[in-house]
XYZ file of N, CA and C in Angstrom:
420
model
N 39.997 50.783 -29.304
C 41.256 51.487 -29.339
C 42.271 50.705 -28.510
N 43.442 50.605 -29.005
C 44.489 49.860 -28.301
C 45.137 50.778 -27.268
N 45.265 50.261 -26.053
C 45.831 51.059 -24.965
C 47.344 50.970 -24.918
N 47.864 51.569 -23.865
C 49.311 51.602 -23.683
C 49.872 50.204 -23.443
N 49.172 49.406 -22.652
C 49.607 48.043 -22.380
C 49.539 47.186 -23.646
N 48.502 47.404 -24.443
C 48.386 46.673 -25.703
C 49.520 47.002 -26.664
N 49.887 48.270 -26.717
C 51.013 48.667 -27.573
C 52.320 48.053 -27.094
N 52.475 47.977 -25.766
C 53.673 47.356 -25.220
C 53.762 45.900 -25.658
N 52.661 45.154 -25.493
C 52.693 43.732 -25.857
C 52.842 43.538 -27.360
N 52.278 44.429 -28.136
C 52.467 44.366 -29.585
C 53.933 44.587 -29.939
N 54.547 45.589 -29.334
C 55.971 45.830 -29.567
C 56.838 44.685 -29.087
N 56.494 44.124 -27.922
C 57.257 42.981 -27.414
C 57.137 41.782 -28.350
N 55.970 41.591 -28.920
C 55.791 40.501 -29.883
C 56.638 40.696 -31.125
N 56.658 41.924 -31.641
C 57.500 42.204 -32.811
C 58.980 42.021 -32.491
N 59.394 42.464 -31.323
C 60.796 42.273 -30.921
C 61.113 40.786 -30.831
N 60.212 40.009 -30.239
C 60.405 38.568 -30.107
C 60.528 37.902 -31.475
N 59.793 38.388 -32.462
C 59.834 37.776 -33.789
C 61.025 38.235 -34.624
N 61.392 39.510 -34.526
C 62.368 40.055 -35.461
C 63.803 40.119 -34.945
N 64.027 40.095 -33.647
C 65.398 40.139 -33.132
C 66.215 38.927 -33.581
N 65.691 37.701 -33.541
C 66.499 36.574 -34.052
C 66.846 36.701 -35.534
N 65.938 37.230 -36.323
C 66.219 37.407 -37.750
C 67.311 38.450 -37.947
N 67.211 39.558 -37.246
C 68.237 40.599 -37.364
C 69.583 40.113 -36.850
N 69.577 39.316 -35.783
C 70.826 38.749 -35.269
C 71.467 37.834 -36.302
N 70.661 37.031 -36.946
C 71.174 36.140 -37.982
C 71.767 36.929 -39.148
N 71.111 38.005 -39.539
C 71.631 38.835 -40.630
C 72.963 39.466 -40.231
N 73.041 39.996 -39.023
C 74.289 40.624 -38.567
C 75.411 39.601 -38.509
N 75.151 38.424 -37.942
C 76.199 37.420 -37.800
C 76.528 36.722 -39.116
N 75.739 36.947 -40.155
C 76.116 36.388 -41.456
C 77.317 37.118 -42.052
N 77.608 38.300 -41.543
C 78.783 39.052 -41.987
C 79.983 38.834 -41.066
N 79.916 37.848 -40.202
C 80.986 37.566 -39.251
C 82.161 36.896 -39.961
N 83.353 37.258 -39.571
C 84.551 36.674 -40.168
C 84.850 35.291 -39.596
N 84.432 35.038 -38.379
C 84.752 33.793 -37.688
C 83.905 32.629 -38.202
N 84.431 31.416 -38.047
C 83.658 30.226 -38.375
C 82.651 29.902 -37.282
N 82.893 30.402 -36.082
C 81.978 30.168 -34.969
C 80.897 31.235 -34.978
N 79.663 30.807 -34.851
C 78.551 31.738 -34.918
C 78.494 32.630 -33.684
N 78.851 32.104 -32.543
C 78.680 32.848 -31.298
C 79.794 33.851 -31.016
N 80.861 33.831 -31.778
C 82.006 34.696 -31.509
C 82.188 35.679 -32.661
N 82.044 36.976 -32.379
C 82.217 38.000 -33.404
C 83.689 38.390 -33.471
N 84.297 38.218 -34.656
C 85.709 38.578 -34.803
C 85.922 39.730 -35.762
N 84.918 40.092 -36.525
C 85.067 41.207 -37.445
C 84.159 41.060 -38.650
N 84.045 42.156 -39.395
C 83.182 42.188 -40.575
C 83.887 41.536 -41.757
N 83.123 40.724 -42.503
C 83.694 40.068 -43.673
C 82.579 39.654 -44.627
N 82.874 39.692 -45.911
C 81.958 39.185 -46.935
C 82.413 37.828 -47.455
N 83.304 37.195 -46.725
C 83.901 35.933 -47.167
C 82.850 34.859 -47.387
N 81.869 34.737 -46.531
C 80.878 33.664 -46.646
C 79.957 33.890 -47.839
N 79.629 35.144 -48.118
C 78.810 35.423 -49.302
C 79.602 35.163 -50.582
N 80.870 35.481 -50.558
C 81.729 35.174 -51.700
C 81.783 33.665 -51.926
N 81.893 32.913 -50.835
C 81.962 31.449 -50.950
C 80.663 30.874 -51.503
N 79.541 31.426 -51.096
C 78.255 30.918 -51.598
C 78.110 31.191 -53.084
N 78.431 32.413 -53.512
C 78.215 32.774 -54.909
C 79.271 32.216 -55.850
N 80.293 31.567 -55.321
C 81.299 30.936 -56.168
C 81.318 29.418 -56.020
N 80.288 28.865 -55.393
C 80.158 27.418 -55.246
C 79.204 26.912 -56.327
N 79.722 26.097 -57.242
C 78.922 25.633 -58.375
C 77.755 24.753 -57.948
N 77.934 23.939 -56.923
C 76.851 23.066 -56.472
C 75.682 23.876 -55.914
N 75.981 24.897 -55.144
C 74.918 25.724 -54.581
C 74.216 26.501 -55.684
N 74.968 27.039 -56.619
C 74.351 27.788 -57.708
C 73.483 26.900 -58.584
N 73.930 25.671 -58.851
C 73.094 24.766 -59.645
C 71.846 24.367 -58.867
N 71.956 24.213 -57.548
C 70.779 23.913 -56.734
C 69.791 25.073 -56.749
N 70.295 26.300 -56.728
C 69.426 27.473 -56.797
C 68.710 27.526 -58.142
N 69.421 27.224 -59.219
C 68.807 27.228 -60.550
C 67.706 26.177 -60.638
N 67.970 24.984 -60.134
C 66.955 23.925 -60.149
C 65.754 24.337 -59.302
N 65.998 24.927 -58.144
C 64.901 25.374 -57.283
C 64.061 26.443 -57.966
N 64.704 27.363 -58.665
C 63.958 28.400 -59.378
C 63.150 27.825 -60.529
N 63.690 26.829 -61.226
C 62.933 26.174 -62.296
C 61.696 25.477 -61.740
N 61.866 24.762 -60.634
C 60.732 24.071 -60.015
C 59.700 25.082 -59.513
N 60.165 26.173 -58.918
C 59.253 27.201 -58.423
C 58.473 27.831 -59.566
N 59.139 28.101 -60.683
C 58.452 28.680 -61.836
C 57.419 27.712 -62.395
N 57.775 26.440 -62.510
C 56.833 25.442 -63.027
C 55.641 25.280 -62.089
N 55.900 25.237 -60.783
C 54.809 25.082 -59.814
C 53.895 26.302 -59.811
N 54.477 27.492 -59.877
C 53.669 28.708 -59.898
C 52.846 28.798 -61.175
N 53.439 28.419 -62.299
C 52.704 28.439 -63.564
C 51.546 27.455 -63.543
N 51.802 26.251 -63.046
C 50.732 25.253 -62.956
C 49.637 25.715 -62.001
N 50.014 26.347 -60.892
C 49.019 26.832 -59.936
C 48.156 27.928 -60.542
N 48.767 28.816 -61.326
C 47.999 29.883 -61.968
C 47.019 29.302 -62.977
N 47.485 28.369 -63.796
C 46.609 27.777 -64.815
C 45.468 27.006 -64.162
N 45.795 26.123 -63.217
C 44.754 25.322 -62.574
C 43.812 26.182 -61.734
N 44.343 27.182 -61.039
C 43.494 28.069 -60.252
C 42.557 28.891 -61.113
N 43.052 29.359 -62.256
C 42.202 30.113 -63.172
C 41.103 29.233 -63.746
N 41.449 28.015 -64.139
C 40.436 27.094 -64.659
C 39.399 26.748 -63.593
N 39.841 26.536 -62.360
C 38.903 26.224 -61.280
C 37.984 27.407 -60.995
N 38.541 28.612 -60.948
C 37.721 29.799 -60.718
C 36.727 30.006 -61.853
N 37.173 29.779 -63.070
C 36.282 29.898 -64.223
C 35.139 28.895 -64.115
N 35.438 27.663 -63.733
C 34.402 26.635 -63.609
C 33.407 26.987 -62.509
N 33.886 27.512 -61.396
C 32.988 27.844 -60.290
C 32.078 29.012 -60.651
N 32.626 30.030 -61.294
C 31.840 31.220 -61.611
C 30.936 30.988 -62.820
N 31.455 30.334 -63.833
C 30.702 30.160 -65.081
C 29.567 29.163 -64.931
N 29.850 28.041 -64.289
C 28.856 26.982 -64.137
C 28.391 26.978 -62.687
N 27.340 27.745 -62.424
C 26.873 27.934 -61.052
C 26.348 26.645 -60.427
N 25.708 25.812 -61.222
C 25.125 24.581 -60.679
C 25.657 23.382 -61.440
N 26.444 22.583 -60.760
C 26.868 21.303 -61.315
C 27.044 20.316 -60.176
N 26.947 19.056 -60.509
C 27.037 18.017 -59.494
C 28.435 18.015 -58.882
N 28.486 18.067 -57.576
C 29.770 18.050 -56.884
C 30.396 19.415 -56.709
N 29.643 20.480 -56.926
C 30.200 21.832 -56.818
C 30.715 22.111 -55.404
N 29.946 21.713 -54.401
C 30.353 21.951 -53.016
C 31.626 21.178 -52.676
N 31.693 19.930 -53.114
C 32.902 19.132 -52.868
C 34.095 19.715 -53.620
N 33.863 20.206 -54.832
C 34.923 20.825 -55.630
C 35.484 22.052 -54.913
N 34.607 22.903 -54.414
C 35.043 24.102 -53.698
C 35.749 23.720 -52.396
N 35.256 22.684 -51.720
C 35.898 22.240 -50.476
C 37.307 21.732 -50.741
N 37.506 21.008 -51.834
C 38.848 20.515 -52.161
C 39.793 21.654 -52.550
N 39.262 22.665 -53.175
C 40.095 23.813 -53.543
C 40.501 24.598 -52.291
N 39.579 24.749 -51.351
C 39.853 25.535 -50.146
C 40.551 24.749 -49.043
N 40.678 23.446 -49.182
C 41.277 22.628 -48.123
C 42.698 23.061 -47.753
N 43.588 23.351 -48.704
C 44.937 23.777 -48.295
C 44.959 25.091 -47.513
N 43.919 25.890 -47.639
C 43.877 27.154 -46.907
C 43.493 26.966 -45.447
N 42.689 25.940 -45.157
C 42.171 25.784 -43.798
C 42.809 24.629 -43.036
N 43.465 23.704 -43.722
C 44.088 22.565 -43.054
C 45.546 22.920 -42.764
N 45.976 22.808 -41.514
C 47.372 23.131 -41.188
C 48.356 22.204 -41.908
N 49.554 22.704 -42.139
C 50.572 21.936 -42.856
C 50.970 20.677 -42.108
N 50.906 20.725 -40.782
C 51.267 19.547 -39.991
C 50.289 18.412 -40.260
N 49.024 18.726 -40.344
C 48.013 17.703 -40.615
C 48.184 17.161 -42.028
N 48.456 18.036 -42.987
C 48.693 17.580 -44.356
C 49.916 16.679 -44.416
N 50.989 17.061 -43.753
C 52.198 16.236 -43.739
C 51.972 14.892 -43.082
N 51.247 14.880 -41.977
C 50.967 13.620 -41.291
C 50.097 12.709 -42.143
N 49.095 13.277 -42.801
C 48.235 12.445 -43.650
C 49.005 11.911 -44.850
N 49.894 12.704 -45.429
C 50.719 12.197 -46.529
C 51.672 11.109 -46.049
N 52.221 11.260 -44.848
C 53.078 10.219 -44.291
C 52.316 8.914 -44.138
N 51.125 8.984 -43.566
C 50.320 7.774 -43.403
C 49.941 7.170 -44.750
N 49.642 8.024 -45.721
C 49.306 7.528 -47.055
C 50.484 6.794 -47.684
N 51.659 7.381 -47.618
C 52.821 6.752 -48.246
C 53.243 5.478 -47.523
N 53.063 5.430 -46.215
C 53.356 4.192 -45.486
C 52.389 3.097 -45.915
N 51.110 3.434 -46.062
C 50.127 2.441 -46.493
C 50.409 1.965 -47.911
N 50.748 2.881 -48.809
C 51.046 2.493 -50.192
C 52.317 1.661 -50.248
N 53.307 2.016 -49.440
C 54.554 1.250 -49.418
C 54.314 -0.171 -48.918
N 53.433 -0.324 -47.946
C 53.103 -1.664 -47.464
C 52.366 -2.468 -48.529
N 51.516 -1.805 -49.298
C 50.780 -2.506 -50.354
C 51.685 -2.913 -51.508
N 52.615 -2.035 -51.883
C 53.443 -2.290 -53.062
C 54.734 -3.013 -52.721
N 55.028 -3.164 -51.465
C 56.190 -3.952 -51.087
C 57.494 -3.196 -51.085
N 57.783 -2.524 -50.000
C 59.101 -1.931 -49.828
C 59.277 -0.597 -50.512
N 60.432 -0.461 -51.153
C 60.828 0.827 -51.710
C 60.427 1.008 -53.163
N 59.504 0.231 -53.656
C 59.173 0.303 -55.077
C 58.374 1.548 -55.437
N 57.820 2.222 -54.442
C 56.960 3.370 -54.733
C 57.687 4.697 -54.564
N 58.958 4.687 -54.296
C 59.699 5.932 -54.100
C 59.988 6.581 -55.451
N 60.350 7.843 -55.405
C 60.766 8.516 -56.627
C 59.698 9.428 -57.189
N 59.574 9.410 -58.497
C 58.703 10.348 -59.192
C 57.224 10.214 -58.813
N 56.663 9.015 -58.628
C 55.257 8.975 -58.192
C 55.022 9.701 -56.872
N 55.976 9.620 -55.965
C 55.854 10.333 -54.700
C 55.835 11.836 -54.933
N 56.677 12.317 -55.806
C 56.724 13.749 -56.096
C 55.432 14.208 -56.756
N 54.900 13.424 -57.674
C 53.676 13.819 -58.358
C 52.483 13.831 -57.419
N 52.423 12.891 -56.488
C 51.288 12.845 -55.569
C 51.336 13.999 -54.584
N 52.530 14.329 -54.100
C 52.607 15.415 -53.129
C 52.483 16.751 -53.819
């Protein structure tokens, strides 16, 4: 059972996490260009965002990429789950499951660092900037 002190620290943790988010939401309605100075309520910045063609086109591209990535993840995840459940014994099953579960247990910092080292090594092998672009996107 959680005691009074435990509830206090739990509440303090939630306050520590959510107060900056709530502050950001409140100050997003600020009329001033300066974040630290409240001058009044305004929807001017939201109007500017929703009427900026570059931002809207970036949002559309991001949503297309998100839909494609989510669709590919569903298809590949379903096929992998089907293979694991349907074929109980096959060569490399343990390695296959380990590769599927690796993104769940490896922190993003380690993944980013390993990808950085990989791309530096490939760039040294291929000579300069020849490996940038679409191959980088496909590998990551």
